[in-house]
mmCIF file of C-alpha atoms and ligand atoms in Angstrom:
data_model
loop_
_atom_site.group_PDB
_atom_site.id
_atom_site.type_symbol
_atom_site.label_atom_id
_atom_site.label_comp_id
_atom_site.label_asym_id
_atom_site.label_seq_id
_atom_site.Cartn_x
_atom_site.Cartn_y
_atom_site.Cartn_z
ATOM 1 C CA UNK A 10 -39.691 -10.877 0.187
ATOM 2 C CA UNK A 11 -36.122 -9.418 -0.497
ATOM 3 C CA UNK A 12 -37.004 -5.594 -1.273
ATOM 4 C CA UNK A 13 -36.028 -4.400 -4.936
ATOM 5 C CA UNK A 14 -32.938 -3.532 -5.205
ATOM 6 C CA UNK A 15 -32.416 0.378 -7.498
ATOM 7 C CA UNK A 16 -32.463 0.646 -10.405
ATOM 8 C CA UNK A 17 -29.098 1.676 -11.917
ATOM 9 C CA UNK A 18 -27.358 2.934 -15.386
ATOM 10 C CA UNK A 19 -23.734 3.485 -15.693
ATOM 11 C CA UNK A 20 -23.516 5.224 -19.521
ATOM 12 C CA UNK A 21 -25.469 8.401 -20.527
ATOM 13 C CA UNK A 22 -26.958 6.200 -23.578
ATOM 14 C CA UNK A 23 -28.845 3.654 -20.784
ATOM 15 C CA UNK A 24 -30.271 6.624 -19.274
ATOM 16 C CA UNK A 25 -31.355 8.139 -22.244
ATOM 17 C CA UNK A 26 -33.245 4.837 -23.651
ATOM 18 C CA UNK A 27 -34.811 4.853 -20.020
ATOM 19 C CA UNK A 28 -36.035 8.227 -19.611
ATOM 20 C CA UNK A 29 -37.472 8.178 -23.512
ATOM 21 C CA UNK A 30 -39.318 4.954 -22.446
ATOM 22 C CA UNK A 31 -41.254 7.009 -20.007
ATOM 23 C CA UNK A 32 -41.682 9.737 -21.821
ATOM 24 C CA UNK A 33 -43.040 7.622 -24.489
ATOM 25 C CA UNK A 34 -45.854 6.608 -22.188
ATOM 26 C CA UNK A 35 -46.609 10.256 -20.777
ATOM 27 C CA UNK A 36 -44.588 10.382 -17.603
ATOM 28 C CA UNK A 37 -42.295 13.282 -16.405
ATOM 29 C CA UNK A 38 -39.212 13.641 -14.729
ATOM 30 C CA UNK A 39 -37.310 15.313 -11.879
ATOM 31 C CA UNK A 40 -33.284 14.439 -11.582
ATOM 32 C CA UNK A 41 -31.209 15.448 -8.885
ATOM 33 C CA UNK A 42 -27.914 15.697 -9.522
ATOM 34 C CA UNK A 43 -25.493 14.830 -6.587
ATOM 35 C CA UNK A 44 -22.215 13.957 -5.844
ATOM 36 C CA UNK A 45 -23.234 10.942 -3.129
ATOM 37 C CA UNK A 46 -22.304 10.784 0.402
ATOM 38 C CA UNK A 47 -26.192 11.475 0.899
ATOM 39 C CA UNK A 48 -27.840 13.149 3.889
ATOM 40 C CA UNK A 49 -31.297 14.723 4.721
ATOM 41 C CA UNK A 50 -30.543 17.981 2.561
ATOM 42 C CA UNK A 51 -30.148 15.635 -0.168
ATOM 43 C CA UNK A 52 -33.267 13.636 0.522
ATOM 44 C CA UNK A 53 -35.433 17.320 0.597
ATOM 45 C CA UNK A 54 -34.443 17.544 -2.771
ATOM 46 C CA UNK A 55 -35.489 14.155 -3.919
ATOM 47 C CA UNK A 56 -38.629 14.350 -1.947
ATOM 48 C CA UNK A 57 -39.394 17.725 -3.942
ATOM 49 C CA UNK A 58 -38.491 15.874 -7.390
ATOM 50 C CA UNK A 59 -41.495 13.253 -6.480
ATOM 51 C CA UNK A 60 -44.050 15.228 -5.709
ATOM 52 C CA UNK A 61 -42.763 17.492 -9.270
ATOM 53 C CA UNK A 62 -42.857 14.815 -11.404
ATOM 54 C CA UNK A 63 -43.779 10.899 -11.531
ATOM 55 C CA UNK A 64 -40.181 9.776 -12.542
ATOM 56 C CA UNK A 65 -37.194 10.779 -10.571
ATOM 57 C CA UNK A 66 -33.496 10.111 -11.584
ATOM 58 C CA UNK A 67 -30.551 10.666 -8.884
ATOM 59 C CA UNK A 68 -27.498 11.425 -10.329
ATOM 60 C CA UNK A 69 -24.364 9.834 -8.567
ATOM 61 C CA UNK A 70 -21.002 11.565 -9.655
ATOM 62 C CA UNK A 71 -17.817 12.683 -7.806
ATOM 63 C CA UNK A 72 -17.371 15.362 -10.416
ATOM 64 C CA UNK A 73 -12.690 15.646 -10.324
ATOM 65 C CA UNK A 74 -13.666 19.183 -12.854
ATOM 66 C CA UNK A 75 -15.278 21.039 -9.982
ATOM 67 C CA UNK A 76 -12.452 20.375 -7.558
ATOM 68 C CA UNK A 77 -9.116 22.061 -7.249
ATOM 69 C CA UNK A 78 -5.605 20.689 -7.004
ATOM 70 C CA UNK A 79 -5.440 20.910 -3.753
ATOM 71 C CA UNK A 80 -9.010 20.557 -2.018
ATOM 72 C CA UNK A 81 -10.535 16.510 -1.194
ATOM 73 C CA UNK A 82 -11.196 15.288 -4.511
ATOM 74 C CA UNK A 83 -9.342 12.157 -3.240
ATOM 75 C CA UNK A 84 -11.199 12.215 0.111
ATOM 76 C CA UNK A 85 -14.267 13.003 -0.616
ATOM 77 C CA UNK A 86 -16.903 10.669 1.108
ATOM 78 C CA UNK A 87 -18.083 8.146 -1.171
ATOM 79 C CA UNK A 88 -20.419 4.913 -0.070
ATOM 80 C CA UNK A 89 -22.389 4.264 -2.965
ATOM 81 C CA UNK A 90 -24.057 1.220 -1.052
ATOM 82 C CA UNK A 91 -25.363 3.382 1.628
ATOM 83 C CA UNK A 92 -26.498 6.117 -1.012
ATOM 84 C CA UNK A 93 -28.644 3.360 -3.010
ATOM 85 C CA UNK A 94 -30.481 2.319 0.036
ATOM 86 C CA UNK A 95 -31.311 5.467 1.065
ATOM 87 C CA UNK A 96 -32.675 6.663 -2.347
ATOM 88 C CA UNK A 97 -34.458 2.806 -2.714
ATOM 89 C CA UNK A 98 -36.213 3.334 0.540
ATOM 90 C CA UNK A 99 -37.024 6.897 -0.669
ATOM 91 C CA UNK A 100 -38.882 5.953 -4.040
ATOM 92 C CA UNK A 101 -36.605 7.073 -6.522
ATOM 93 C CA UNK A 102 -36.907 5.464 -9.961
ATOM 94 C CA UNK A 103 -33.414 5.134 -11.303
ATOM 95 C CA UNK A 104 -29.672 5.950 -9.968
ATOM 96 C CA UNK A 105 -27.662 7.176 -12.648
ATOM 97 C CA UNK A 106 -24.182 6.571 -11.512
ATOM 98 C CA UNK A 107 -21.582 6.830 -14.266
ATOM 99 C CA UNK A 108 -17.468 6.872 -13.846
ATOM 100 C CA UNK A 109 -15.107 9.376 -15.104
ATOM 101 C CA UNK A 110 -14.499 7.991 -18.080
ATOM 102 C CA UNK A 111 -18.122 8.296 -19.244
ATOM 103 C CA UNK A 112 -18.520 11.449 -18.375
ATOM 104 C CA UNK A 113 -15.318 12.778 -19.511
ATOM 105 C CA UNK A 114 -13.911 10.384 -22.224
ATOM 106 C CA UNK A 115 -10.515 10.545 -23.763
ATOM 107 C CA UNK A 116 -10.669 14.159 -26.299
ATOM 108 C CA UNK A 117 -12.763 15.700 -24.115
ATOM 109 C CA UNK A 118 -12.432 19.322 -24.560
ATOM 110 C CA UNK A 119 -15.463 21.259 -23.667
ATOM 111 C CA UNK A 120 -16.235 23.701 -20.942
ATOM 112 C CA UNK A 121 -19.080 25.533 -19.811
ATOM 113 C CA UNK A 122 -18.096 28.925 -18.395
ATOM 114 C CA UNK A 123 -20.692 31.080 -17.110
ATOM 115 C CA UNK A 124 -18.677 34.441 -16.582
ATOM 116 C CA UNK A 125 -20.374 37.148 -14.276
ATOM 117 C CA UNK A 126 -21.943 34.705 -11.462
ATOM 118 C CA UNK A 127 -19.057 32.700 -11.575
ATOM 119 C CA UNK A 128 -16.571 35.451 -10.951
ATOM 120 C CA UNK A 129 -17.430 36.735 -7.823
ATOM 121 C CA UNK A 130 -17.119 34.993 -4.358
ATOM 122 C CA UNK A 131 -16.401 31.274 -4.415
ATOM 123 C CA UNK A 132 -15.222 31.697 -8.110
ATOM 124 C CA UNK A 133 -12.818 33.950 -6.205
ATOM 125 C CA UNK A 134 -11.399 31.585 -4.008
ATOM 126 C CA UNK A 135 -11.752 28.405 -5.947
ATOM 127 C CA UNK A 136 -10.514 29.524 -9.419
ATOM 128 C CA UNK A 137 -12.455 26.725 -12.098
ATOM 129 C CA UNK A 138 -14.718 25.529 -9.384
ATOM 130 C CA UNK A 139 -18.087 26.508 -11.457
ATOM 131 C CA UNK A 140 -16.933 26.158 -14.420
ATOM 132 C CA UNK A 141 -16.292 22.321 -13.225
ATOM 133 C CA UNK A 142 -20.081 22.113 -12.095
ATOM 134 C CA UNK A 143 -21.644 23.882 -15.463
ATOM 135 C CA UNK A 144 -19.888 21.830 -17.537
ATOM 136 C CA UNK A 145 -20.827 18.453 -15.509
ATOM 137 C CA UNK A 146 -24.776 19.747 -14.827
ATOM 138 C CA UNK A 147 -25.261 20.975 -18.369
ATOM 139 C CA UNK A 148 -24.167 17.697 -19.368
ATOM 140 C CA UNK A 149 -26.458 15.525 -17.131
ATOM 141 C CA UNK A 150 -29.408 18.123 -17.984
ATOM 142 C CA UNK A 151 -28.486 17.443 -21.690
ATOM 143 C CA UNK A 152 -28.513 13.502 -21.460
ATOM 144 C CA UNK A 153 -31.373 13.311 -18.718
ATOM 145 C CA UNK A 154 -34.096 15.355 -20.482
ATOM 146 C CA UNK A 155 -35.636 15.973 -17.440
ATOM 147 C CA UNK A 156 -39.162 18.327 -16.792
ATOM 148 C CA UNK A 157 -36.746 19.639 -13.695
ATOM 149 C CA UNK A 158 -33.966 19.659 -11.898
ATOM 150 C CA UNK A 159 -33.722 20.295 -8.225
ATOM 151 C CA UNK A 160 -30.484 22.021 -6.565
ATOM 152 C CA UNK A 161 -30.481 22.910 -2.492
ATOM 153 C CA UNK A 162 -30.422 26.757 -2.108
ATOM 154 C CA UNK A 163 -27.333 25.506 0.321
ATOM 155 C CA UNK A 164 -25.159 26.243 -2.626
ATOM 156 C CA UNK A 165 -26.825 29.289 -3.382
ATOM 157 C CA UNK A 166 -24.448 30.721 -6.099
ATOM 158 C CA UNK A 167 -24.239 26.960 -7.778
ATOM 159 C CA UNK A 168 -27.906 27.375 -7.983
ATOM 160 C CA UNK A 169 -27.828 30.939 -9.785
ATOM 161 C CA UNK A 170 -25.301 29.722 -11.941
ATOM 162 C CA UNK A 171 -26.943 26.980 -12.682
ATOM 163 C CA UNK A 172 -30.399 28.549 -13.568
ATOM 164 C CA UNK A 173 -28.286 31.231 -16.083
ATOM 165 C CA UNK A 174 -26.631 28.231 -17.728
ATOM 166 C CA UNK A 175 -29.518 26.405 -18.256
ATOM 167 C CA UNK A 176 -31.327 29.586 -19.518
ATOM 168 C CA UNK A 177 -28.551 30.478 -21.917
ATOM 169 C CA UNK A 178 -28.222 27.541 -23.532
ATOM 170 C CA UNK A 179 -31.766 26.965 -24.341
ATOM 171 C CA UNK A 180 -31.794 23.835 -21.708
ATOM 172 C CA UNK A 181 -35.738 23.291 -21.187
ATOM 173 C CA UNK A 182 -35.393 21.742 -17.895
ATOM 174 C CA UNK A 183 -37.189 24.191 -15.221
ATOM 175 C CA UNK A 184 -34.348 24.635 -12.034
ATOM 176 C CA UNK A 185 -35.682 24.408 -9.006
ATOM 177 C CA UNK A 186 -34.633 25.557 -5.727
ATOM 178 C CA UNK A 187 -34.783 23.574 -2.370
ATOM 179 C CA UNK A 188 -34.601 25.144 0.894
ATOM 180 C CA UNK A 189 -31.330 24.423 3.203
ATOM 181 C CA UNK A 190 -31.951 21.599 5.472
ATOM 182 C CA UNK A 191 -30.348 22.317 8.926
ATOM 183 C CA UNK A 192 -28.944 20.499 12.265
ATOM 184 C CA UNK A 193 -30.988 21.383 15.158
ATOM 185 C CA UNK A 194 -28.787 24.379 16.075
ATOM 186 C CA UNK A 195 -28.753 25.692 12.364
ATOM 187 C CA UNK A 196 -25.886 24.240 10.946
ATOM 188 C CA UNK A 197 -26.391 23.563 7.201
ATOM 189 C CA UNK A 198 -26.576 19.935 6.404
ATOM 190 C CA UNK A 199 -23.046 19.289 4.344
ATOM 191 C CA UNK A 200 -21.082 16.106 3.348
ATOM 192 C CA UNK A 201 -18.238 17.926 4.262
ATOM 193 C CA UNK A 202 -19.491 18.725 8.350
ATOM 194 C CA UNK A 203 -17.767 15.119 8.883
ATOM 195 C CA UNK A 204 -14.517 17.062 8.366
ATOM 196 C CA UNK A 205 -15.104 18.760 11.757
ATOM 197 C CA UNK A 206 -13.884 17.981 15.191
ATOM 198 C CA UNK A 207 -15.771 18.116 17.963
ATOM 199 C CA UNK A 208 -14.739 21.725 18.951
ATOM 200 C CA UNK A 209 -15.299 22.708 15.679
ATOM 201 C CA UNK A 210 -18.766 21.321 15.177
ATOM 202 C CA UNK A 211 -19.499 22.774 18.432
ATOM 203 C CA UNK A 212 -18.296 26.036 17.107
ATOM 204 C CA UNK A 213 -19.612 25.443 13.432
ATOM 205 C CA UNK A 214 -23.359 27.032 14.198
ATOM 206 C CA UNK A 215 -22.524 30.343 15.176
ATOM 207 C CA UNK A 216 -21.723 30.762 10.966
ATOM 208 C CA UNK A 217 -25.742 30.129 10.855
ATOM 209 C CA UNK A 218 -26.786 32.731 13.786
ATOM 210 C CA UNK A 219 -24.136 35.525 12.615
ATOM 211 C CA UNK A 220 -25.796 34.950 9.251
ATOM 212 C CA UNK A 221 -29.550 35.601 10.801
ATOM 213 C CA UNK A 222 -28.504 38.525 13.018
ATOM 214 C CA UNK A 223 -26.903 40.279 10.463
ATOM 215 C CA UNK A 224 -29.938 39.973 7.855
ATOM 216 C CA UNK A 225 -32.210 40.942 10.651
ATOM 217 C CA UNK A 226 -30.532 44.265 11.628
ATOM 218 C CA UNK A 227 -29.930 45.368 7.198
ATOM 219 C CA UNK A 228 -33.777 44.507 7.203
ATOM 220 C CA UNK A 229 -34.055 46.750 10.222
ATOM 221 C CA UNK A 230 -31.984 49.829 8.555
ATOM 222 C CA UNK A 231 -28.560 48.948 9.425
ATOM 223 C CA UNK A 232 -25.573 50.186 7.165
ATOM 224 C CA UNK A 233 -24.908 47.056 4.794
ATOM 225 C CA UNK A 234 -21.293 47.693 5.232
ATOM 226 C CA UNK A 235 -21.050 48.487 8.487
ATOM 227 C CA UNK A 236 -23.205 45.518 9.360
ATOM 228 C CA UNK A 237 -21.105 43.286 7.090
ATOM 229 C CA UNK A 238 -17.596 44.267 8.629
ATOM 230 C CA UNK A 239 -19.659 43.546 12.207
ATOM 231 C CA UNK A 240 -19.929 40.355 11.245
ATOM 232 C CA UNK A 241 -17.134 39.298 9.872
ATOM 233 C CA UNK A 242 -14.778 40.400 13.014
ATOM 234 C CA UNK A 243 -17.607 38.611 15.045
ATOM 235 C CA UNK A 244 -16.877 35.246 13.329
ATOM 236 C CA UNK A 245 -13.559 35.959 13.394
ATOM 237 C CA UNK A 246 -13.217 36.792 17.064
ATOM 238 C CA UNK A 247 -15.281 33.542 17.438
ATOM 239 C CA UNK A 248 -12.690 31.484 16.434
ATOM 240 C CA UNK A 249 -13.349 30.811 12.599
ATOM 241 C CA UNK A 250 -10.117 29.915 10.690
ATOM 242 C CA UNK A 251 -10.722 32.747 8.049
ATOM 243 C CA UNK A 252 -13.577 34.324 6.474
ATOM 244 C CA UNK A 253 -13.288 33.894 2.986
ATOM 245 C CA UNK A 254 -16.014 36.581 2.122
ATOM 246 C CA UNK A 255 -19.298 38.006 3.657
ATOM 247 C CA UNK A 256 -21.186 39.639 1.401
ATOM 248 C CA UNK A 257 -24.696 41.073 0.351
ATOM 249 C CA UNK A 258 -25.927 40.680 -2.985
ATOM 250 C CA UNK A 259 -28.443 40.620 -5.644
ATOM 251 C CA UNK A 260 -30.434 37.661 -5.118
ATOM 252 C CA UNK A 261 -30.113 37.063 -8.841
ATOM 253 C CA UNK A 262 -27.402 38.573 -10.224
ATOM 254 C CA UNK A 263 -25.013 38.357 -7.015
ATOM 255 C CA UNK A 264 -23.501 41.754 -7.926
ATOM 256 C CA UNK A 265 -22.554 43.458 -4.503
ATOM 257 C CA UNK A 266 -25.388 45.929 -2.655
ATOM 258 C CA UNK A 267 -24.994 49.156 -0.877
ATOM 259 C CA UNK A 268 -28.739 49.191 -0.355
ATOM 260 C CA UNK A 269 -31.831 47.176 0.506
ATOM 261 C CA UNK A 270 -33.891 47.692 -2.495
ATOM 262 C CA UNK A 271 -34.498 44.842 -4.123
ATOM 263 C CA UNK A 272 -34.286 40.619 -2.901
ATOM 264 C CA UNK A 273 -31.157 40.520 -1.514
ATOM 265 C CA UNK A 274 -28.701 37.117 0.108
ATOM 266 C CA UNK A 275 -26.238 37.704 2.609
ATOM 267 C CA UNK A 276 -23.544 35.106 1.093
ATOM 268 C CA UNK A 277 -20.931 33.366 3.592
ATOM 269 C CA UNK A 278 -17.846 31.509 3.087
ATOM 270 C CA UNK A 279 -15.576 30.665 6.496
ATOM 271 C CA UNK A 280 -12.295 28.083 6.896
ATOM 272 C CA UNK A 281 -12.783 25.962 10.020
ATOM 273 C CA UNK A 282 -9.881 23.440 10.673
ATOM 274 C CA UNK A 283 -9.928 20.786 7.496
ATOM 275 C CA UNK A 284 -13.883 22.221 6.228
ATOM 276 C CA UNK A 285 -14.746 24.688 4.488
ATOM 277 C CA UNK A 286 -18.450 26.139 5.489
ATOM 278 C CA UNK A 287 -20.589 27.940 3.312
ATOM 279 C CA UNK A 288 -24.145 29.528 4.351
ATOM 280 C CA UNK A 289 -26.306 31.863 3.388
ATOM 281 C CA UNK A 290 -29.743 33.839 4.328
ATOM 282 C CA UNK A 291 -32.595 35.575 1.787
ATOM 283 C CA UNK A 292 -32.727 39.839 2.845
ATOM 284 C CA UNK A 293 -35.613 41.109 2.029
ATOM 285 C CA UNK A 294 -36.750 44.458 1.408
ATOM 286 C CA UNK A 295 -38.360 46.285 3.746
ATOM 287 C CA UNK A 296 -40.193 49.896 3.955
ATOM 288 C CA UNK A 297 -38.083 50.212 7.144
ATOM 289 C CA UNK A 298 -34.480 49.780 4.800
ATOM 290 C CA UNK A 299 -34.068 53.332 4.044
ATOM 291 C CA UNK A 300 -31.403 54.086 0.951
ATOM 292 C CA UNK A 301 -28.457 54.932 2.988
ATOM 293 C CA UNK A 302 -29.921 53.597 6.801
ATOM 294 C CA UNK A 303 -27.633 53.317 9.806
ATOM 295 C CA UNK A 304 -30.230 53.606 12.298
ATOM 296 C CA UNK A 305 -30.256 50.969 15.195
ATOM 297 C CA UNK A 306 -31.589 47.464 14.427
ATOM 298 C CA UNK A 307 -34.288 46.109 16.339
ATOM 299 C CA UNK A 308 -33.634 42.410 16.897
ATOM 300 C CA UNK A 309 -35.346 39.333 17.683
ATOM 301 C CA UNK A 310 -37.872 39.602 15.005
ATOM 302 C CA UNK A 311 -36.587 37.107 12.597
ATOM 303 C CA UNK A 312 -38.013 33.861 12.461
ATOM 304 C CA UNK A 313 -35.436 31.315 13.811
ATOM 305 C CA UNK A 314 -35.419 27.728 14.800
ATOM 306 C CA UNK A 315 -32.601 25.986 13.022
ATOM 307 C CA UNK A 316 -33.741 23.120 11.914
ATOM 308 C CA UNK A 317 -36.145 21.825 9.131
ATOM 309 C CA UNK A 318 -35.077 18.462 9.711
HETATM 310 O O1 PAF B 9 -24.104 20.360 -5.343
HETATM 311 C C1 PAF B 9 -23.318 19.054 -6.014
HETATM 312 O O2 PAF B 9 -23.319 18.190 -5.442
HETATM 313 C C2 PAF B 9 -22.420 19.532 -7.097
HETATM 314 O O3 PAF B 9 -21.826 20.647 -7.354
HETATM 315 C C3 PAF B 9 -23.299 19.028 -8.863
HETATM 316 C C4 PAF B 9 -24.638 19.744 -8.566
HETATM 317 C C5 PAF B 9 -23.937 17.406 -8.346
HETATM 318 C C6 PAF B 9 -22.583 19.205 -9.317
HETATM 319 O O4 PAF B 9 -21.391 18.181 -9.492
#
């Protein structure tokens, strides 16, 4: 017997109706917003969503508002048929795949700007990007009325911005962060990894290795500015085409940090050929991380093992 096709709606009204019917029966709902080109990282979001709620909705929308004029909107990988097959196999209940005019009808004039969080790191290098993200995610959350929405920690700044936006707008959906899924060699999965040439792909895992080493140094008391400067120069010397930023920040506010006295995160963005890679790693405050520590790091104690696939 041929498998049942994945139920799909393309309008906000149809999504609202489907969710309202589930809610009438008392079913809980989780949303996974995506831009398609689904890989194991997205499927981890789906798995988490299915554990959280009775019903799972995935949205597939390549959002033009979050691409800069010289970015890859036109070339962004699109394969709805392949995505649908993966989602059906994974047991997703409904796909919401609107077109651009459904999300941004003529006359659309509203933007959701999250100041502070969106003005740093990627916000500096991709002006307007996070306003595009926050606007579309706000719309998706409002229409889907989900109990939960799952986002990857790989886009760590995006995750913090979405949490702030949902809290500020009193959107009652719980925003859930899901750990990054990596290749065996540590490279974080991304729909854009396909842009890498063979040589670039061989170099790309260095990014995660340098992140892990730097996190370990800082957790063992290295001076944060020195550790970050050393990491930046190591990445440049290894052959990355540019380091947009390498920063140690407060895990929630993303404000720069000069001592490891609270939960923190290392965030990095580099250029590699046609691809721009981002990644991040948690920094845990330890009793060994003094206020202005600069002792030599002990290495080899941080858990490695790139793969969570
Ligand atoms: O992370 C993404 O794929 C996108 O930024 C999102 C959250 C689906 C909004 O377009």
